[in-house]
Coordinates of N, CA, C and O in Angstrom, one line a residue:
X1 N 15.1 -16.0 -0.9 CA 14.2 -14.8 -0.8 C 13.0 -15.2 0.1 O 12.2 -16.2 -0.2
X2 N 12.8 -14.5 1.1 CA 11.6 -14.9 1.7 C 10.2 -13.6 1.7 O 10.6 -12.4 1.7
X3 N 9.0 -13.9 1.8 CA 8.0 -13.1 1.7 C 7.6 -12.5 3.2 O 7.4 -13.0 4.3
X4 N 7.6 -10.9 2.5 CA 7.3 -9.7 3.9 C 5.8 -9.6 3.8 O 5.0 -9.5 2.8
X5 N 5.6 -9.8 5.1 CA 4.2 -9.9 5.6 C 4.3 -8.5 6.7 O 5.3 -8.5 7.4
X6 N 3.2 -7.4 6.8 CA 3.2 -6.5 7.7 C 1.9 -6.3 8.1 O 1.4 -5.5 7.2
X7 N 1.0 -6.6 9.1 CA 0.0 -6.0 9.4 C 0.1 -4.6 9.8 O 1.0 -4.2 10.5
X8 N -1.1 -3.8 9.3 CA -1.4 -2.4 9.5 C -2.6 -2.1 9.8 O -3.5 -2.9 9.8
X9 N -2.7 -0.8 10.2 CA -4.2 0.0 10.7 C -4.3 0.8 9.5 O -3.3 1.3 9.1
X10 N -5.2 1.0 9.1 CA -5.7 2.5 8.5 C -6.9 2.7 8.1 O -7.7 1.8 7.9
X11 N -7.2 4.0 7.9 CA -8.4 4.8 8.3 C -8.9 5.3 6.8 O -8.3 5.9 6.0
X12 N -10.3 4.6 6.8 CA -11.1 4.6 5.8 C -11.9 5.9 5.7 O -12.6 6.3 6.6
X13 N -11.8 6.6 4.5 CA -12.3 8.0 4.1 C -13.1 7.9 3.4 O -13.0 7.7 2.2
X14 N -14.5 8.2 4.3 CA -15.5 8.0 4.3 C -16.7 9.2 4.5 O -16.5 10.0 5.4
X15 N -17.9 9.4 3.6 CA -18.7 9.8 4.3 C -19.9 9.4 4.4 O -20.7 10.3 4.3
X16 N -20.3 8.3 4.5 CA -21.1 7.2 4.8 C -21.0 7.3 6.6 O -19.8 7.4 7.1
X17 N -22.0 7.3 7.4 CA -22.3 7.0 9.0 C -22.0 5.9 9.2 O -21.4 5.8 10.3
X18 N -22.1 4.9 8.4 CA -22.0 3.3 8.8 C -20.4 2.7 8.5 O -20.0 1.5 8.7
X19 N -19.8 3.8 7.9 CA -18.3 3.3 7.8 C -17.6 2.8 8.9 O -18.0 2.8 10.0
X20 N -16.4 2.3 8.4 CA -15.2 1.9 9.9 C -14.3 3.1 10.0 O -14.0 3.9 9.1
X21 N -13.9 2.9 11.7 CA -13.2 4.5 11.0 C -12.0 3.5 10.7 O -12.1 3.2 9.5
X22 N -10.9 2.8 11.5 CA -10.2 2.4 11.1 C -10.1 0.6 10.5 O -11.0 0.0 11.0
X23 N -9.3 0.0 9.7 CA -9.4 -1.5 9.4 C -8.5 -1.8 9.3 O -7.6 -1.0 9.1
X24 N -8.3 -3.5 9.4 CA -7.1 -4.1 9.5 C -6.2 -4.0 7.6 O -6.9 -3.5 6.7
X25 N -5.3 -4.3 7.5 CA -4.5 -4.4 6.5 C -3.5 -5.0 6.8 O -2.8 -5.0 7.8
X26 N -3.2 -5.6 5.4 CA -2.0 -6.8 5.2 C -1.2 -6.2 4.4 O -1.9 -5.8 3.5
X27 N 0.2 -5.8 4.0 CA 0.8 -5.3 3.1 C 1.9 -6.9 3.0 O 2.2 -7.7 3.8
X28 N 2.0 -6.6 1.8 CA 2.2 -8.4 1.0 C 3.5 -8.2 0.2 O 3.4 -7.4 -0.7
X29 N 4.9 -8.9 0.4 CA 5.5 -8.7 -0.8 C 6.1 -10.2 -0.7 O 6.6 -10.9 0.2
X30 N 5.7 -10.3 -2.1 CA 6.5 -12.2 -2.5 C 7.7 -12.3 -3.5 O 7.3 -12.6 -4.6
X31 N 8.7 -12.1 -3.6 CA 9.2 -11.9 -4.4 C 9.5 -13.3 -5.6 O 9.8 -13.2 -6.8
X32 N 9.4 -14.6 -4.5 CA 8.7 -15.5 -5.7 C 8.3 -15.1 -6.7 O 8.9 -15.2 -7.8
X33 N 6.9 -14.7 -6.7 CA 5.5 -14.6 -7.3 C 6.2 -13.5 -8.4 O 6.4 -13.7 -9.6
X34 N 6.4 -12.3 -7.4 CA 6.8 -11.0 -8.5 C 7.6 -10.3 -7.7 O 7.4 -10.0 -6.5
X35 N 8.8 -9.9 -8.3 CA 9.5 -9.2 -7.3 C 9.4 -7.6 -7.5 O 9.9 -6.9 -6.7
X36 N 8.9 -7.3 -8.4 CA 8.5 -6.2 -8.7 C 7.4 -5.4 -8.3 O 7.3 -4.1 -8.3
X37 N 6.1 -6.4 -7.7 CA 5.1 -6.0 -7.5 C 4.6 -6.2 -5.6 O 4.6 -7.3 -5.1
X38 N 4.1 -5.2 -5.0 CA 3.5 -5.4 -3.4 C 1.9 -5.5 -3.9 O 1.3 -5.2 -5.0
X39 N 1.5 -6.0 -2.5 CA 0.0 -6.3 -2.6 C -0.5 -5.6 -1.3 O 0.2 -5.6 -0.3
X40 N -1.5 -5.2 -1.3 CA -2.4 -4.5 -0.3 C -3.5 -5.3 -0.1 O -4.1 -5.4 -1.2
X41 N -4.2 -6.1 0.9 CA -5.2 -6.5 1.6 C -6.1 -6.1 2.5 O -5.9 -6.5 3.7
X42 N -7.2 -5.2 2.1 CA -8.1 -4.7 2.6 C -9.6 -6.1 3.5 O -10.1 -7.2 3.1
X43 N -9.8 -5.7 4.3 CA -11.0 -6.4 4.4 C -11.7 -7.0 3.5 O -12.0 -6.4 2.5
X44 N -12.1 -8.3 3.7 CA -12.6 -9.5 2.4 C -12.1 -9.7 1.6 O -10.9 -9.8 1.9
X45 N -12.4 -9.9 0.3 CA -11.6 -10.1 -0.4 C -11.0 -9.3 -1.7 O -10.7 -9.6 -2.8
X46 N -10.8 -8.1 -0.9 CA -10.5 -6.8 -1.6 C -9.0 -7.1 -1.6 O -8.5 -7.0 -0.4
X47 N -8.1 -7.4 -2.5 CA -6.8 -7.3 -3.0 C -6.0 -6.5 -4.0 O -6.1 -6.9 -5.1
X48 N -5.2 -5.5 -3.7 CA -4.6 -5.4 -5.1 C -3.6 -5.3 -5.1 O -3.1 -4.9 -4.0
X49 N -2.6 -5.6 -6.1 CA -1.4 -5.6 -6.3 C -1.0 -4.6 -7.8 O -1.6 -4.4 -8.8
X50 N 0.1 -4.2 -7.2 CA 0.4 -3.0 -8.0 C 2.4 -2.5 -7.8 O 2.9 -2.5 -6.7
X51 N 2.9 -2.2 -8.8 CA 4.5 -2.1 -8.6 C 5.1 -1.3 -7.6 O 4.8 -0.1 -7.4
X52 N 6.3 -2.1 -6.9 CA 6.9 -1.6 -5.7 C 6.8 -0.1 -5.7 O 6.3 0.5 -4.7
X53 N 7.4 0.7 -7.0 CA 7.8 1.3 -7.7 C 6.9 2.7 -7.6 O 7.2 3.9 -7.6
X54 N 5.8 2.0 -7.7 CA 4.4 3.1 -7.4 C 4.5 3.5 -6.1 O 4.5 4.6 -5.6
X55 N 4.5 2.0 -5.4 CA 4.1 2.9 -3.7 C 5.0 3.7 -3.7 O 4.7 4.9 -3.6
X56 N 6.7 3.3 -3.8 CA 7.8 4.7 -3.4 C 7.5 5.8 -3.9 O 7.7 6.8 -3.1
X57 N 7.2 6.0 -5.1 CA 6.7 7.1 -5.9 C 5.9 8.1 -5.2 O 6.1 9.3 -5.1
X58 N 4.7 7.3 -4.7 CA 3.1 7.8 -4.4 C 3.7 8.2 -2.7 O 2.8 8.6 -1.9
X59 N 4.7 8.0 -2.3 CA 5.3 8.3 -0.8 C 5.4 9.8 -0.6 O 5.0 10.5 0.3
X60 N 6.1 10.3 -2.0 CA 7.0 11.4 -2.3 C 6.4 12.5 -3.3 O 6.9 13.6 -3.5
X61 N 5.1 12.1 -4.0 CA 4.6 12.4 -5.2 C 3.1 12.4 -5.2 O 2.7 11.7 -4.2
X62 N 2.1 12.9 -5.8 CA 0.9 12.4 -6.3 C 1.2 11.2 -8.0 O 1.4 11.6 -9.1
X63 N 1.1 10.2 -7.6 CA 0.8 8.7 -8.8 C -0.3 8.1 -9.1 O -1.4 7.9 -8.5
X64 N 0.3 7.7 -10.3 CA -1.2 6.9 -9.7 C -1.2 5.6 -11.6 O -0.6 5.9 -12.6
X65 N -1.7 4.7 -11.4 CA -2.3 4.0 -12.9 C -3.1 2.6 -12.8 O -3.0 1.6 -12.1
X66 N -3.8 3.0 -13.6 CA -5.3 2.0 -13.2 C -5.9 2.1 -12.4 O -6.6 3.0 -12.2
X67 N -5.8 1.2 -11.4 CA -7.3 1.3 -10.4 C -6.1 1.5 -9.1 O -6.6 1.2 -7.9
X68 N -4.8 1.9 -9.1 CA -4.4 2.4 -7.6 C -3.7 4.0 -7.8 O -2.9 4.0 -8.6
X69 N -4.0 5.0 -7.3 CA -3.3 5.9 -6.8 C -2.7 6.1 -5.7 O -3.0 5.4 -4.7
X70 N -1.7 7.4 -5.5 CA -1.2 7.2 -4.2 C -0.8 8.6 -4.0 O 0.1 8.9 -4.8
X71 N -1.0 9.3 -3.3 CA -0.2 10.6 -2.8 C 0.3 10.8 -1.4 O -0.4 10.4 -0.5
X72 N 1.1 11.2 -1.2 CA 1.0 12.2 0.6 C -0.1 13.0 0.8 O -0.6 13.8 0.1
X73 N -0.3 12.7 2.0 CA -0.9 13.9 2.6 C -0.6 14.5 3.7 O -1.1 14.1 4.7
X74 N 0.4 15.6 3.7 CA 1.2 16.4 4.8 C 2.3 15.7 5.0 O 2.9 15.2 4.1
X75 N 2.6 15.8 6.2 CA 4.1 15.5 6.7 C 3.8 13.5 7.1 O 4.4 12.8 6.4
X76 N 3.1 12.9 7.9 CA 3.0 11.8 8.2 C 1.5 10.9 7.8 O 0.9 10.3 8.7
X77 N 1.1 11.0 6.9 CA 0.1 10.5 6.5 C 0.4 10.3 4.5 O 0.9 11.2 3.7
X78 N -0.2 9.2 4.2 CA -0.3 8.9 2.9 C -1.3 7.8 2.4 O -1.4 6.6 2.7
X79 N -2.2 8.5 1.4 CA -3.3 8.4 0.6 C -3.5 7.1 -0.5 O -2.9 7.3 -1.6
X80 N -4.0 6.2 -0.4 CA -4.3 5.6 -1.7 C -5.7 5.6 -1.9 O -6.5 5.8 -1.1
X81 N -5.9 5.1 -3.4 CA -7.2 5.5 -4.0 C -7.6 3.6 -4.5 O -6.5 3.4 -4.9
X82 N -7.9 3.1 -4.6 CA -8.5 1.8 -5.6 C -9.9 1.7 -6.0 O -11.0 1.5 -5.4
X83 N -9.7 1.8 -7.1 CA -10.4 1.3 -8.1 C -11.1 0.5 -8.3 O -10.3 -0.4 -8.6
X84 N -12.4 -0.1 -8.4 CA -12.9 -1.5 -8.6 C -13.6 -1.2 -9.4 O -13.8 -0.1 -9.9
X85 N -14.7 -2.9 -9.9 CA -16.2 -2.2 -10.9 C -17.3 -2.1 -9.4 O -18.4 -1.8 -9.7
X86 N -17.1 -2.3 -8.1 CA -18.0 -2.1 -6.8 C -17.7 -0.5 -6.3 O -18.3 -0.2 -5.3
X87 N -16.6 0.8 -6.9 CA -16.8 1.9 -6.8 C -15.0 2.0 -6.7 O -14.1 1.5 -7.3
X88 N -15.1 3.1 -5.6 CA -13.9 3.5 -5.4 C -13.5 3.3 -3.4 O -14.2 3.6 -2.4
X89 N -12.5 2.9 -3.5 CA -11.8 2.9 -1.9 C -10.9 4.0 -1.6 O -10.1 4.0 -2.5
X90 N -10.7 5.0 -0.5 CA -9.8 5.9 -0.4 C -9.7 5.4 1.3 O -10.6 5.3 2.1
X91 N -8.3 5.1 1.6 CA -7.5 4.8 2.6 C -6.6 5.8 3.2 O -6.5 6.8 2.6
X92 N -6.1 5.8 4.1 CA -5.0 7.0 5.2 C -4.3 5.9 5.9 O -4.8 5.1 6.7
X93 N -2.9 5.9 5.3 CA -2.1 5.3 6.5 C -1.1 6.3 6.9 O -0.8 7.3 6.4
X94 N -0.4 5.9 8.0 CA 0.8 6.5 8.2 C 2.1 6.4 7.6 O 2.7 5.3 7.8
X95 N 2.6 7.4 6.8 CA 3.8 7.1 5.7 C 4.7 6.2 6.4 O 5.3 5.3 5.8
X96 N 4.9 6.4 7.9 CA 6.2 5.7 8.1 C 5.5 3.9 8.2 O 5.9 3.1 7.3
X97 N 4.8 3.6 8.8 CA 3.9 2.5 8.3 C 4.8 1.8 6.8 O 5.6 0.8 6.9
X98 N 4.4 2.6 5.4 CA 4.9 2.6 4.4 C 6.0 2.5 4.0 O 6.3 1.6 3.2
X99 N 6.8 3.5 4.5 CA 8.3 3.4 4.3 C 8.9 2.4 5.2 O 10.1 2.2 4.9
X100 N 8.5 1.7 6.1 CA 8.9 0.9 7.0 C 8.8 -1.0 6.5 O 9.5 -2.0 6.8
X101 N 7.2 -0.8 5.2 CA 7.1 -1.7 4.9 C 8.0 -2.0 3.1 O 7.8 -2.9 2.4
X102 N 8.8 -1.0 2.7 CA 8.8 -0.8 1.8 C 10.1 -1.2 2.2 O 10.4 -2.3 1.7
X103 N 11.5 -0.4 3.4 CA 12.4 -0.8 3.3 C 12.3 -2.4 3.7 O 13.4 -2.9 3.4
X104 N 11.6 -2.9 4.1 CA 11.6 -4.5 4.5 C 11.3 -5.4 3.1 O 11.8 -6.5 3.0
X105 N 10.6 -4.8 2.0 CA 11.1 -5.8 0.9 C 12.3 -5.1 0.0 O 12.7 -5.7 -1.0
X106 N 12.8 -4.1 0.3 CA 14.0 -3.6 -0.4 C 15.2 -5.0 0.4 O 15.8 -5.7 -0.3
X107 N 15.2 -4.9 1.4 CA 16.3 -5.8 2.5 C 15.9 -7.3 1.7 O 16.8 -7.9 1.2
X108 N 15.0 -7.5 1.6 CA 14.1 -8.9 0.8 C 15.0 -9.0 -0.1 O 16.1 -9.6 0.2
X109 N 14.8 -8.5 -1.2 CA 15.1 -8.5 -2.5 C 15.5 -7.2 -3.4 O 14.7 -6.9 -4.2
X110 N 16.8 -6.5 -3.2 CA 16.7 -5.0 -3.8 C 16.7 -5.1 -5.0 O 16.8 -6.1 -5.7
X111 N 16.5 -3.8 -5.4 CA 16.0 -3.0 -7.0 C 16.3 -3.6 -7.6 O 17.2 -4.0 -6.9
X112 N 16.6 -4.5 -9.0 CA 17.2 -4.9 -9.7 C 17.8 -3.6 -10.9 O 17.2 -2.6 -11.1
X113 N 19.0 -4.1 -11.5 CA 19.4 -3.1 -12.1 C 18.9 -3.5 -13.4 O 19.1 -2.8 -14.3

C-alpha cells in the first residue's frame, strides 16, 4: 500500500480584505496510518483528518461531524467547513479536484467490506 499525495488550489471564503484569494493544499491519504481516514493540509499548521467516507458523502450531499463539513456547491465546485478553537475555515475547491483525489486512494486501498 503506498501513500496518495495530491497538491491542490483552493479558494478561501472570506470576507476579510487581507485574505488569500486562493492557497496551496495537500490532500493526504496513508493507508498505513488509517485506511479509513484522508487528511487535508491547509497552510501552517492547520491539518485535519477526517473519514474517506465523509468526503465522498459531502461530494454528493450536505455532511458534516465535528469540526469538518462538506457540501457541493453547484455543478463543479465543493465546500468544506473546519472547525478549530482559532474560529472557523470555509474553503472552495473544484469537485473534480476531489473526486480525482478520492478515486486515487480507492485504487490505493479499496473500501473494505
Amino acid at each position: 500500500m503506498s501513500v496518495v499525495e495530491q497538491y491542490a488550489r483552493a479558494h478561501v471564503v472570506s470576507d476579510a480584505p487581507e485574505a488569500q484569494d486562493t492557497v496551496p493544499v495537500l490532500l493526504r491519504y496513508d493507508p498505513e496510518a488509517d485506511p479509513r481516514s484522508v487528511r487535508i493540509g491547509l497552510p501552517g499548521p492547520h491539518e485535519w483528518a477526517f473519514s474517506r467516507d465523509l468526503l465522498e458523502r459531502g461530494l454528493r450531499t450536505p455532511t458534516g461531524t465535528g469540526e469538518v463539513r462538506i457540501w457541493p456547491c453547484g455543478r463543479v465546485q465543493a465546500v468544506m467547513e473546519f472547525h478549530s478553537a482559532q474560529g472557523v475555515a470555509v474553503v472552495e475547491f473544484e469537485a473534480k479536484t476531489l473526486f480525482r483525489f478520492l478515486r486515487r486512494t480507492y485504487l490505493a486501498t479499496p473500501v473494505p467490506h
